[in-house]
XYZ file of C-alpha atoms in Angstrom:
759
model
C 8.223 123.025 208.330
C 8.082 126.082 207.619
C 5.564 128.515 208.328
C 3.292 131.965 207.199
C 3.660 134.193 209.871
C 0.449 135.401 211.488
C 1.431 139.325 211.794
C 3.718 141.972 209.690
C 6.396 141.253 211.959
C 9.440 139.342 209.931
C 10.182 136.289 212.623
C 12.967 134.761 213.309
C 12.101 131.476 212.227
C 11.008 133.357 208.734
C 14.208 135.753 208.125
C 16.631 132.053 209.003
C 15.128 130.193 206.608
C 15.596 132.451 203.658
C 19.361 132.543 205.061
C 18.957 128.048 204.298
C 17.873 129.310 200.454
C 20.311 132.734 199.590
C 24.193 132.475 200.808
C 24.606 135.580 202.616
C 28.151 137.305 201.902
C 28.997 138.073 205.188
C 27.881 135.922 208.464
C 28.194 139.345 210.496
C 26.890 141.447 208.677
C 23.463 140.973 207.386
C 21.168 144.143 205.199
C 17.282 143.218 206.200
C 14.388 144.366 205.056
C 12.438 147.278 206.748
C 9.175 145.479 208.321
C 5.616 146.733 207.630
C 4.621 145.891 211.592
C 8.105 148.223 212.728
C 6.104 152.281 213.139
C 7.755 154.768 210.689
C 8.940 156.690 213.690
C 9.766 154.715 216.831
C 10.773 151.636 214.900
C 13.103 153.124 211.940
C 14.462 155.398 214.524
C 15.856 152.395 216.159
C 17.201 150.921 213.261
C 18.507 154.167 212.418
C 20.581 156.087 215.113
C 19.438 158.742 216.977
C 22.523 160.046 213.900
C 20.725 158.839 210.723
C 20.871 160.898 207.732
C 16.969 160.731 207.192
C 16.485 162.883 210.559
C 19.482 165.068 210.896
C 19.821 168.670 209.038
C 23.586 169.075 207.832
C 25.649 171.060 209.525
C 28.128 173.477 209.105
C 28.886 171.151 205.929
C 30.413 167.979 207.662
C 31.769 165.140 207.052
C 29.614 162.492 207.682
C 31.039 158.741 209.794
C 32.004 155.838 206.682
C 31.712 152.266 208.895
C 29.641 149.635 210.511
C 27.642 150.075 212.516
C 24.800 147.193 215.032
C 22.297 146.906 214.963
C 19.360 145.609 217.906
C 18.006 143.056 215.666
C 19.623 139.693 216.310
C 20.122 137.470 213.203
C 22.039 134.002 213.669
C 22.119 134.553 217.326
C 23.558 137.059 217.629
C 23.605 140.665 217.020
C 23.200 142.577 212.701
C 25.639 144.983 211.310
C 24.958 147.571 208.682
C 27.781 149.534 206.318
C 27.407 152.559 205.695
C 29.009 154.230 202.845
C 30.089 158.250 202.213
C 26.768 159.741 201.215
C 26.327 160.695 197.326
C 26.529 164.346 197.893
C 30.732 164.538 198.072
C 31.504 166.839 195.359
C 30.265 169.437 198.094
C 33.758 168.035 200.636
C 35.793 170.143 197.000
C 35.103 173.339 199.001
C 36.360 172.634 201.732
C 39.690 169.858 200.340
C 42.341 171.364 202.574
C 40.454 170.329 205.789
C 42.065 166.118 207.387
C 38.386 164.620 207.926
C 39.016 162.730 210.890
C 39.165 158.686 210.947
C 39.494 158.622 206.748
C 42.306 155.778 206.238
C 44.074 155.896 202.143
C 42.962 152.164 202.238
C 38.917 154.322 201.734
C 37.193 155.510 198.467
C 37.035 158.705 199.743
C 40.739 158.963 199.845
C 40.764 157.637 196.563
C 38.705 160.137 195.413
C 40.559 163.358 197.319
C 44.022 161.589 195.426
C 42.206 162.256 191.817
C 41.275 165.801 192.653
C 44.047 167.279 193.972
C 45.454 165.901 189.904
C 43.020 167.634 188.852
C 43.748 171.113 189.760
C 46.390 173.165 187.347
C 50.006 172.641 188.263
C 52.402 176.124 188.381
C 53.714 176.849 185.265
C 57.286 176.937 187.101
C 56.465 173.721 188.018
C 55.060 172.589 184.779
C 58.987 174.233 183.078
C 61.130 172.374 185.929
C 59.566 169.240 185.675
C 60.339 169.003 181.727
C 63.697 170.766 181.579
C 63.589 167.317 183.531
C 62.584 165.294 181.777
C 66.412 166.392 178.968
C 68.190 164.781 182.099
C 71.966 164.629 182.250
C 72.280 166.143 178.600
C 74.104 168.607 177.214
C 72.745 171.687 175.207
C 73.447 171.328 171.438
C 75.167 167.611 172.600
C 74.830 163.817 170.026
C 73.034 160.764 171.344
C 72.036 158.673 169.501
C 69.360 158.998 167.469
C 66.904 155.970 170.086
C 67.772 158.401 173.016
C 66.155 160.931 171.022
C 63.327 159.312 169.638
C 62.824 158.049 173.713
C 63.119 161.980 174.939
C 60.761 162.984 171.985
C 58.583 160.764 173.050
C 58.479 160.727 176.612
C 58.006 164.882 176.077
C 54.791 164.152 174.156
C 53.487 161.703 176.487
C 54.189 163.986 180.034
C 52.911 166.893 179.141
C 50.233 168.617 177.053
C 50.155 170.642 174.246
C 49.488 173.490 176.307
C 52.481 173.331 178.769
C 54.462 172.088 175.929
C 53.446 175.204 174.393
C 54.660 177.388 177.197
C 57.225 176.241 177.440
C 58.976 177.781 173.666
C 57.555 181.122 173.906
C 59.110 181.191 177.645
C 62.032 180.034 175.850
C 61.510 182.417 173.120
C 61.522 185.336 175.029
C 64.454 184.745 177.393
C 66.380 184.100 173.816
C 67.380 185.671 171.372
C 67.205 183.139 168.744
C 69.024 183.854 165.161
C 66.316 183.210 162.193
C 67.913 180.831 159.492
C 65.146 178.644 158.790
C 67.205 174.556 160.237
C 64.194 172.448 158.945
C 65.370 168.504 159.954
C 65.129 166.143 156.980
C 65.907 167.304 153.550
C 62.749 169.096 151.918
C 62.614 166.504 149.109
C 63.758 163.196 150.477
C 60.620 160.786 151.484
C 63.272 158.286 152.538
C 63.898 160.031 155.580
C 62.789 158.239 158.840
C 59.676 159.736 160.598
C 60.222 158.661 164.020
C 63.169 161.699 163.323
C 62.426 163.968 160.741
C 59.814 166.561 160.077
C 57.001 165.171 158.099
C 53.793 166.425 157.413
C 52.468 163.255 159.962
C 53.697 165.136 163.051
C 50.747 168.016 164.113
C 50.198 169.184 168.496
C 52.653 167.408 170.582
C 54.475 165.202 168.396
C 55.527 168.863 166.743
C 56.252 170.693 169.977
C 58.590 168.461 171.602
C 59.936 168.479 168.254
C 60.672 171.662 168.791
C 61.980 171.668 172.236
C 64.379 168.783 172.097
C 65.940 169.719 168.559
C 65.485 174.356 168.442
C 65.517 174.222 172.785
C 67.718 172.189 173.921
C 69.238 171.679 170.141
C 70.003 167.512 170.806
C 71.092 166.468 167.788
C 70.877 162.779 166.580
C 74.310 160.904 165.253
C 74.620 160.968 161.210
C 71.129 163.112 161.252
C 70.868 165.732 157.722
C 68.555 168.717 157.869
C 68.574 171.877 155.610
C 68.843 175.382 156.507
C 68.250 178.244 154.893
C 68.290 181.884 154.356
C 68.005 184.925 152.501
C 70.474 187.630 151.376
C 70.910 190.471 148.983
C 70.079 189.524 144.967
C 73.359 191.441 144.475
C 75.047 190.246 146.571
C 74.421 186.909 145.528
C 75.369 187.699 142.138
C 78.768 189.539 143.095
C 79.765 185.712 145.100
C 78.915 183.483 142.656
C 81.409 186.020 140.012
C 83.320 186.684 142.543
C 87.220 184.941 141.688
C 87.782 183.787 145.064
C 84.807 182.736 145.797
C 82.680 179.654 145.642
C 78.948 178.644 147.085
C 80.051 175.019 145.610
C 83.279 174.591 146.925
C 81.999 176.196 150.653
C 79.749 173.776 150.676
C 82.141 170.732 149.232
C 84.890 171.212 151.632
C 82.174 171.220 154.646
C 80.589 167.970 153.130
C 77.246 170.105 152.586
C 74.483 170.427 149.301
C 73.510 174.030 148.546
C 71.682 175.004 146.181
C 71.520 178.711 144.984
C 67.867 180.470 143.835
C 69.869 183.922 143.244
C 66.730 186.360 141.310
C 65.084 185.219 145.007
C 67.962 185.311 146.794
C 68.350 182.558 148.800
C 70.389 179.755 149.347
C 69.591 176.096 151.220
C 72.160 174.103 152.624
C 71.596 170.194 153.214
C 73.309 168.831 155.754
C 74.470 168.202 159.256
C 73.992 170.983 161.388
C 77.229 171.882 162.376
C 78.251 172.178 159.466
C 75.941 173.756 157.349
C 76.219 176.388 160.378
C 79.992 176.650 159.400
C 79.100 177.036 155.877
C 76.766 180.025 157.119
C 79.277 181.758 158.932
C 81.350 182.434 156.179
C 78.769 183.718 153.237
C 77.932 186.146 156.155
C 80.838 187.196 156.515
C 82.587 187.817 152.824
C 78.599 189.602 152.453
C 80.810 191.386 155.092
C 82.941 192.256 153.155
C 81.064 193.399 150.276
C 81.489 197.378 148.695
C 79.640 199.504 146.573
C 80.952 202.610 143.993
C 79.416 204.197 141.941
C 80.233 203.797 138.543
C 80.413 207.554 137.561
C 79.106 207.510 133.548
C 76.902 210.728 133.962
C 73.547 210.777 132.139
C 73.134 214.547 131.626
C 76.202 213.685 129.555
C 75.305 210.421 127.270
C 71.108 210.816 128.353
C 69.607 207.051 126.475
C 71.565 206.206 124.331
C 73.849 205.044 127.057
C 71.267 202.498 127.910
C 71.892 200.595 124.795
C 75.427 200.222 124.878
C 75.057 198.073 128.516
C 73.420 195.347 127.800
C 72.741 192.177 129.441
C 74.819 189.821 128.620
C 77.665 193.087 127.796
C 77.432 193.400 132.085
C 76.966 189.201 132.241
C 80.244 188.953 130.969
C 81.821 192.024 133.505
C 80.669 191.193 136.164
C 82.270 187.382 135.164
C 85.313 188.805 134.157
C 86.329 191.421 137.123
C 84.527 189.176 139.852
C 82.053 192.487 140.762
C 78.255 193.258 140.365
C 77.001 195.568 137.850
C 73.713 197.356 139.412
C 71.706 197.726 136.154
C 68.527 199.221 135.128
C 67.274 199.426 131.720
C 66.707 201.525 129.339
C 70.220 203.667 131.860
C 73.690 203.741 132.461
C 74.552 201.127 135.119
C 74.873 203.513 138.677
C 76.374 200.899 141.060
C 78.941 198.262 141.611
C 79.264 195.658 144.210
C 82.757 194.073 144.785
C 84.600 192.457 147.604
C 87.304 194.103 149.729
C 89.983 192.370 148.379
C 89.111 192.643 144.723
C 89.475 196.679 144.765
C 91.080 196.031 141.662
C 88.506 193.985 139.342
C 85.990 197.339 140.730
C 88.334 199.483 139.491
C 89.153 197.249 135.853
C 85.705 196.896 135.560
C 84.688 200.820 135.925
C 87.895 201.444 132.908
C 85.231 198.219 131.006
C 82.277 200.159 131.879
C 83.678 204.380 129.999
C 86.099 202.235 127.070
C 82.829 200.601 126.327
C 80.734 203.761 126.044
C 83.519 205.802 124.133
C 84.521 203.330 121.288
C 80.851 202.063 119.988
C 79.330 205.951 120.400
C 82.276 206.752 118.243
C 80.999 208.694 115.023
C 81.558 206.171 112.281
C 84.263 205.932 109.731
C 83.645 206.278 106.111
C 85.731 204.533 103.952
C 86.601 204.631 100.147
C 88.894 202.734 97.803
C 90.907 203.282 94.473
C 88.527 200.258 92.339
C 86.340 201.598 89.907
C 82.686 201.954 91.098
C 81.263 199.543 88.923
C 84.157 196.695 89.628
C 83.117 193.111 91.678
C 85.932 192.370 93.630
C 84.042 189.095 96.448
C 82.892 188.888 99.882
C 85.147 186.895 102.210
C 84.082 185.552 105.974
C 87.135 186.649 108.519
C 87.179 185.379 111.877
C 88.899 188.747 113.321
C 89.163 186.639 116.866
C 91.591 187.784 119.470
C 92.729 190.535 117.385
C 89.162 191.786 118.314
C 86.988 193.914 120.871
C 84.584 191.785 122.637
C 81.768 193.808 121.166
C 83.675 192.808 117.568
C 83.344 189.093 117.853
C 79.925 188.991 119.023
C 79.459 189.445 115.237
C 79.930 187.926 112.497
C 82.511 190.119 109.842
C 83.186 189.810 106.249
C 86.330 191.296 104.379
C 86.396 193.338 101.136
C 89.072 191.780 98.563
C 89.457 189.777 95.034
C 90.813 186.329 94.772
C 94.083 187.499 94.678
C 95.185 188.986 97.781
C 93.829 185.505 99.774
C 97.051 183.604 98.331
C 98.985 183.907 101.495
C 102.233 182.900 100.205
C 102.017 184.836 97.751
C 105.963 186.788 96.995
C 104.630 188.856 93.784
C 100.638 190.476 93.645
C 99.089 190.977 90.017
C 97.347 194.342 90.978
C 96.340 195.768 87.483
C 93.019 198.027 89.127
C 96.085 199.553 91.657
C 98.135 200.348 88.968
C 95.995 201.994 86.661
C 93.267 203.160 89.348
C 93.705 208.240 89.787
C 96.958 209.293 90.171
C 95.403 212.192 92.429
C 93.130 210.185 94.182
C 94.887 211.338 97.141
C 93.269 214.721 96.771
C 89.900 213.681 97.125
C 90.900 211.787 100.298
C 92.515 214.730 102.014
C 89.873 216.444 101.513
C 87.632 214.271 102.520
C 89.696 213.529 105.837
C 90.117 217.444 106.697
C 86.432 218.200 106.073
C 86.269 219.804 109.053
C 88.133 222.380 111.159
C 89.937 223.798 114.271
C 88.195 226.836 115.602
C 91.920 227.697 117.579
C 93.109 229.047 114.106
C 96.440 229.668 113.787
C 96.515 229.370 117.775
C 100.582 228.752 119.199
C 101.510 224.949 119.674
C 98.661 223.615 117.931
C 99.631 220.526 115.642
C 97.746 218.372 113.243
C 99.454 215.480 111.191
C 97.813 211.982 109.688
C 98.542 208.711 110.415
C 98.409 205.736 108.398
C 98.060 202.116 110.477
C 98.288 199.183 108.534
C 95.185 196.106 109.104
C 91.982 195.132 107.988
C 88.933 196.490 107.568
C 85.730 194.225 107.877
C 81.976 194.403 106.489
C 79.251 193.056 109.722
C 77.723 190.384 107.856
C 74.146 190.211 108.142
C 72.141 186.880 108.017
C 70.563 188.796 104.742
C 73.199 189.846 102.897
C 74.174 186.294 100.339
C 75.683 187.670 98.210
C 79.851 186.149 97.639
C 80.594 189.598 94.666
C 79.579 193.142 95.451
C 80.262 196.467 93.552
C 81.720 199.001 95.518
C 78.332 201.202 94.735
C 76.921 198.337 95.847
C 79.321 198.312 99.213
C 78.222 201.855 99.303
C 74.351 201.932 99.532
C 74.466 198.210 101.701
C 75.696 201.007 105.223
C 77.144 198.355 107.102
C 78.583 198.372 110.294
C 82.240 198.014 109.946
C 85.573 197.064 112.080
C 88.947 197.612 111.775
C 91.380 194.883 113.078
C 95.796 195.419 113.568
C 95.614 191.765 112.319
C 99.167 192.039 111.220
C 100.275 188.267 110.342
C 103.136 189.246 108.594
C 104.316 192.190 109.936
C 108.250 190.557 112.549
C 109.620 189.645 108.848
C 109.338 192.884 107.429
C 109.892 194.851 111.002
C 113.363 192.909 110.400
C 114.232 194.590 106.872
C 114.151 197.925 108.230
C 116.590 200.510 109.810
C 116.155 201.673 114.061
C 116.316 205.036 114.181
C 116.141 205.735 118.106
C 120.056 204.531 118.982
C 120.185 201.292 120.790
C 121.653 203.664 124.096
C 119.119 206.280 124.026
C 116.241 205.429 126.796
C 113.083 204.144 124.650
C 109.805 206.621 124.377
C 106.860 204.930 125.993
C 103.913 206.756 124.433
C 100.640 206.203 125.496
C 97.092 207.710 124.766
C 94.343 208.800 128.170
C 90.936 208.657 127.640
C 88.915 210.848 130.384
C 86.292 208.858 131.984
C 82.641 209.177 130.678
C 81.725 211.337 134.064
C 84.407 213.553 133.200
C 82.456 215.564 130.593
C 83.545 216.655 127.589
C 87.964 216.967 128.694
C 90.415 216.361 125.401
C 91.776 213.177 125.017
C 95.294 213.308 125.951
C 99.133 211.967 124.282
C 102.140 211.257 126.094
C 105.482 210.666 125.526
C 107.903 209.998 127.886
C 111.181 208.320 128.802
C 113.155 207.199 131.714
C 116.038 209.604 132.596
C 119.644 209.213 132.891
C 119.716 207.910 136.749
C 117.308 205.264 136.154
C 115.399 206.240 139.035
C 112.008 208.671 138.381
C 110.760 209.339 133.957
C 110.994 212.481 132.033
C 108.066 213.297 130.401
C 108.815 215.429 126.838
C 106.071 215.082 125.548
C 102.019 216.383 126.050
C 99.299 216.563 123.746
C 95.229 217.900 124.143
C 93.825 215.475 121.670
C 91.445 218.135 119.880
C 89.984 216.576 117.578
C 90.075 213.087 114.939
C 88.658 211.618 111.935
C 89.775 208.496 110.261
C 88.437 206.897 106.449
C 89.084 203.413 106.278
C 90.826 202.852 103.125
C 89.934 199.771 100.862
C 92.973 197.550 98.793
C 91.041 194.553 97.542
C 93.678 193.485 95.675
C 96.192 193.102 98.895
C 95.797 190.651 102.163
C 95.668 193.704 103.611
C 94.219 197.858 104.151
C 95.137 201.633 105.376
C 93.548 203.864 108.015
C 94.488 207.168 107.222
C 93.222 209.053 110.865
C 93.919 213.045 110.703
C 94.623 214.253 114.748
C 94.366 217.781 115.581
C 95.951 218.614 118.969
C 97.463 220.483 121.325
C 100.812 220.633 122.707
C 101.197 221.572 126.159
C 104.721 221.479 126.444
C 104.359 224.220 124.018
C 106.339 227.531 124.621
C 106.008 229.900 122.330
C 108.395 232.513 120.867
C 108.416 236.057 122.885
C 108.997 237.873 119.225
C 105.838 235.961 118.513
C 103.825 238.391 116.786
C 101.209 236.335 116.792
C 98.632 237.649 119.694
C 97.872 234.784 122.457
C 95.880 233.842 124.394
C 95.476 233.215 127.995
C 96.012 229.934 127.891
C 99.127 230.431 125.673
C 99.886 232.565 128.038
C 99.816 230.580 130.170
C 102.212 227.500 128.211
C 104.732 229.911 127.504
C 105.033 230.728 131.015
C 107.784 226.946 132.025
C 107.158 227.774 135.120
C 103.476 227.906 135.389
C 101.620 226.271 138.803
C 98.701 224.570 136.498
C 101.982 223.149 133.950
C 103.984 221.576 137.161
C 100.794 219.860 138.527
C 100.604 218.423 135.586
C 103.382 216.806 134.647
C 103.814 215.951 138.558
C 100.544 213.937 138.379
C 101.749 212.485 135.399
C 105.132 211.624 137.249
C 103.816 209.949 139.968
C 101.549 208.637 137.966
C 103.543 206.338 135.507
C 106.828 206.369 137.867
C 106.845 203.549 139.532
C 106.020 201.106 136.586
C 108.056 202.545 134.038
C 111.210 202.402 136.626
C 109.998 198.900 137.773
C 110.101 197.646 134.069
C 113.111 197.917 133.740
C 114.538 195.842 137.040
C 111.989 192.841 136.182
C 111.804 190.760 133.844
C 107.730 189.826 134.727
C 104.744 192.112 133.242
C 104.293 195.382 135.094
C 101.016 197.465 133.806
C 100.031 200.182 134.068
C 97.574 202.693 136.487
C 94.334 202.208 136.020
C 92.765 206.174 136.534
C 94.185 209.111 137.245
C 93.721 212.928 138.587
C 95.371 215.356 135.745
C 95.078 219.092 136.348
C 94.565 220.867 132.737
C 93.710 224.833 132.554
C 89.900 224.972 132.111
C 90.518 226.331 128.046
C 91.218 223.007 127.751
C 87.657 221.833 129.845
C 85.017 223.360 128.109
C 81.289 222.149 129.977
C 77.722 222.653 127.232
C 74.685 223.247 128.715
C 74.175 219.405 129.961
C 77.083 218.999 131.596
C 76.758 222.978 133.630
C 73.319 220.903 134.419
C 74.564 217.670 136.317
C 78.141 220.199 138.031
C 76.877 218.961 141.726
C 76.785 215.286 140.644
C 80.516 215.593 138.790
C 82.867 214.221 141.429
C 85.816 213.779 139.091
C 85.968 217.448 137.924
C 87.174 219.695 141.028
C 87.889 223.707 139.786
C 90.322 225.684 141.477
C 91.164 228.711 139.350
C 92.031 228.597 135.782
C 92.535 224.992 136.321
C 90.857 222.100 136.087
C 91.333 218.207 137.799
C 90.219 215.650 135.104
C 90.065 212.385 136.459
C 91.809 210.171 133.486
C 91.681 206.224 132.828
C 95.464 204.685 131.147
C 95.493 201.792 128.206
C 94.318 198.809 129.834
C 97.871 196.768 128.337
C 98.811 193.635 130.381
C 102.258 195.314 130.131
C 103.719 198.861 130.460
C 106.825 197.801 127.791
C 103.381 197.604 125.270
C 103.037 201.845 125.400
C 107.220 201.488 124.045
C 107.653 203.414 120.159
C 110.282 201.980 117.663
C 111.332 203.595 114.964
C 112.146 202.479 112.344
C 112.919 204.330 108.675
C 110.956 203.080 106.053
C 111.940 205.362 102.872
C 112.970 207.962 104.285
C 110.180 208.583 105.614
C 109.468 207.428 110.057
C 108.182 203.650 110.212
C 105.712 203.529 114.248
C 105.473 200.243 115.187
C 103.886 198.923 118.761
C 103.713 195.216 120.151
C 101.490 194.871 123.531
C 98.489 193.007 124.721
C 95.364 194.441 126.437
C 92.367 194.014 128.581
C 89.245 191.827 128.176
C 87.655 194.213 126.221
C 89.704 195.124 124.090
C 91.835 193.041 121.048
C 93.766 191.069 122.725
C 96.986 191.147 120.535
C 98.049 194.078 118.075
C 100.453 195.141 115.882
C 100.544 199.264 115.217
C 103.062 199.826 112.195
C 101.897 203.082 111.101
C 103.851 206.110 109.550
C 102.850 210.035 109.931
C 102.893 212.402 108.541
C 102.665 216.649 109.955
C 100.426 218.986 107.389
C 102.412 222.271 108.430
C 99.999 225.650 109.791
C 98.583 227.564 106.263
C 98.400 231.596 105.715
C 95.736 232.369 104.553
C 98.323 235.083 102.648
C 99.294 232.315 100.408
C 96.685 229.566 101.106
C 96.527 228.484 97.743
C 100.452 227.627 97.274
C 100.472 226.390 100.085
C 97.432 223.424 98.953
C 98.719 222.637 96.353
C 101.907 221.919 97.898
C 100.121 219.656 100.771
C 98.295 217.704 97.969
C 102.349 216.612 96.471
C 103.317 215.825 99.824
C 100.535 214.105 101.097
C 99.941 211.776 97.335
C 104.034 211.114 98.551
C 103.150 210.339 102.282
C 99.584 208.153 100.129
C 102.085 205.774 98.209
C 104.585 205.285 100.621
C 101.403 204.282 102.942
C 100.410 201.195 100.590
C 102.911 200.354 99.888
C 104.289 199.174 103.059
C 100.401 198.121 103.286
C 101.953 195.901 99.804
C 105.215 194.956 100.990
C 104.023 193.695 104.879
C 102.073 191.012 102.838
C 104.180 190.922 100.311
C 106.742 191.718 98.183
C 104.892 194.771 96.362
C 106.265 197.422 95.539
C 104.535 200.626 94.283
C 105.830 203.545 91.682
């Protein structure tokens, strides 16, 4: 039976009764409550002990001991015990965590907290770098490994380190390594089927992106069969050049390496897709190609030709030049091109392109040619559409043309053409034609070595067909009022049959004669064109120059033959014979230039002849021993007397820019260009006798700008110099001679097309 104790002290019996009601966790450890009959000083001191925390002041940050202590209270017949745990003020131990507690064991709570404190401290940057490098293990830089291993490596980095640690590693790597920026990204930028565990997608941020950068860029590890994208930039003009280059192809290069490629010319951007090693190989080849790009001046002087020259070089024309010659011509709006880019191995293509630009400027800026016909002004003829194709220049092929003719002339098989209008036309119409040709007279007067001649060339006169022109029949007067642009093509379909009926003039055992027309480059100012005639020497190891003429002026008239399938172009030429030798007994006054020509061994003339021989000797001699086409050189430098190269005010202004002219005492060196003949044999002139007159015939194939095929059939007439004292008599005689020449030229045109004779 239990009873309540009479005093405030806890009796033994009551404590035992409490133990029976609530089982003890530990039979030998008891946590007693303080009894009310304990004294506040003596009893508590006996319970807590002399070192109790309640009565002890902190000493030098000393560490309180923990453990089991025996009490002076008995329970269940045994001494009572108490468990002391560390104080909650353990954070104070951080100031002296280097001190090791004397009685601390590894299994206590204090040791666990100390280990956590050590882990919370920041390790050194060097140790972090070493730990990150340790994750790579045995993998070598740039090694290819299975996709699963790459994914595991990537995940381990992301889970084992903080974002700051990974970022610091990347920054340190970039500082210690020179990285070529090539814009590499893993996975296609426009592909949605990439493995998100390997490809770079928008979902990856923070540590995942940093871990990817370390694995791919720092360690350069590659997953088997994985593709990516490589983007890099090069100058836009370099891309344009490589796109037009004959021996370079972006797409073929990428295909050979198993890559895809996308080239954006305007942005100067090249994008490669595929395996990294393959893309980098293609990148290196492209960069190597850009290292072989050269740059030259086009050589068109803007001071000489003015702003009108910029209208010739349209974007379509320059694009065609780039495609044809494998170059890139840099061009600004309303200005002539100034720079040309080309690969070092394509120097020949660059020279051809520069010649093409110069020829385009000289051909399109030539003065317009008037036309005439024997048909009455009110008589109608038809407009027949015509496509010149290979017999016209590139500019002419871009337009629509028609030929003005009678319906009877359209029969290609006609043997006997009916020409009622030609038979009845005015017999002295040739006089007006000669006056039209000689409307301008050179200022040289009776200069020694001066020649004036007229040639009649067979071809077809074409009128440009505008969209608003819908008339099928039109009179000569109406045709003149339209002022349509014209072209003259040397399309002579039946010329071979005609030539076979003629007798050659030059004996077969004589060396063939080469005739060439050389034009100065547009940068050279206004030197004259040169017409040269030369032949291989008797030893067959060099050339002899027979004639060198400076073309002072030319003007032409197209003469329409509507009753025939062909027309005529009459051209009057005034030239100066640079090899002319005056007679010592001549009473004519001699200029400084004539005195120079009268000296056969003058240094200027000898230098000119030597430059011509050096330029042409190899081609002419080589053509005799080769059956393959032998091209002409493109440019040459020729020394001319200063009197032949007049300089205008604009040329004097641009003299410092004119690099194609080098002036010395009494002479000047000028850059000339040869015609773009495919084979130098096309310069051979075949002479035939046509009704007692010499007829010249040439067939040649030309370059890309001019007509691809040309049949040149012409008659020539020399016009003698007139004396002012007997000018009237000589003029009448000249009219008669030209009338005879006019009839012979018309007869030639009718005979080539059909079996027609002119009386």
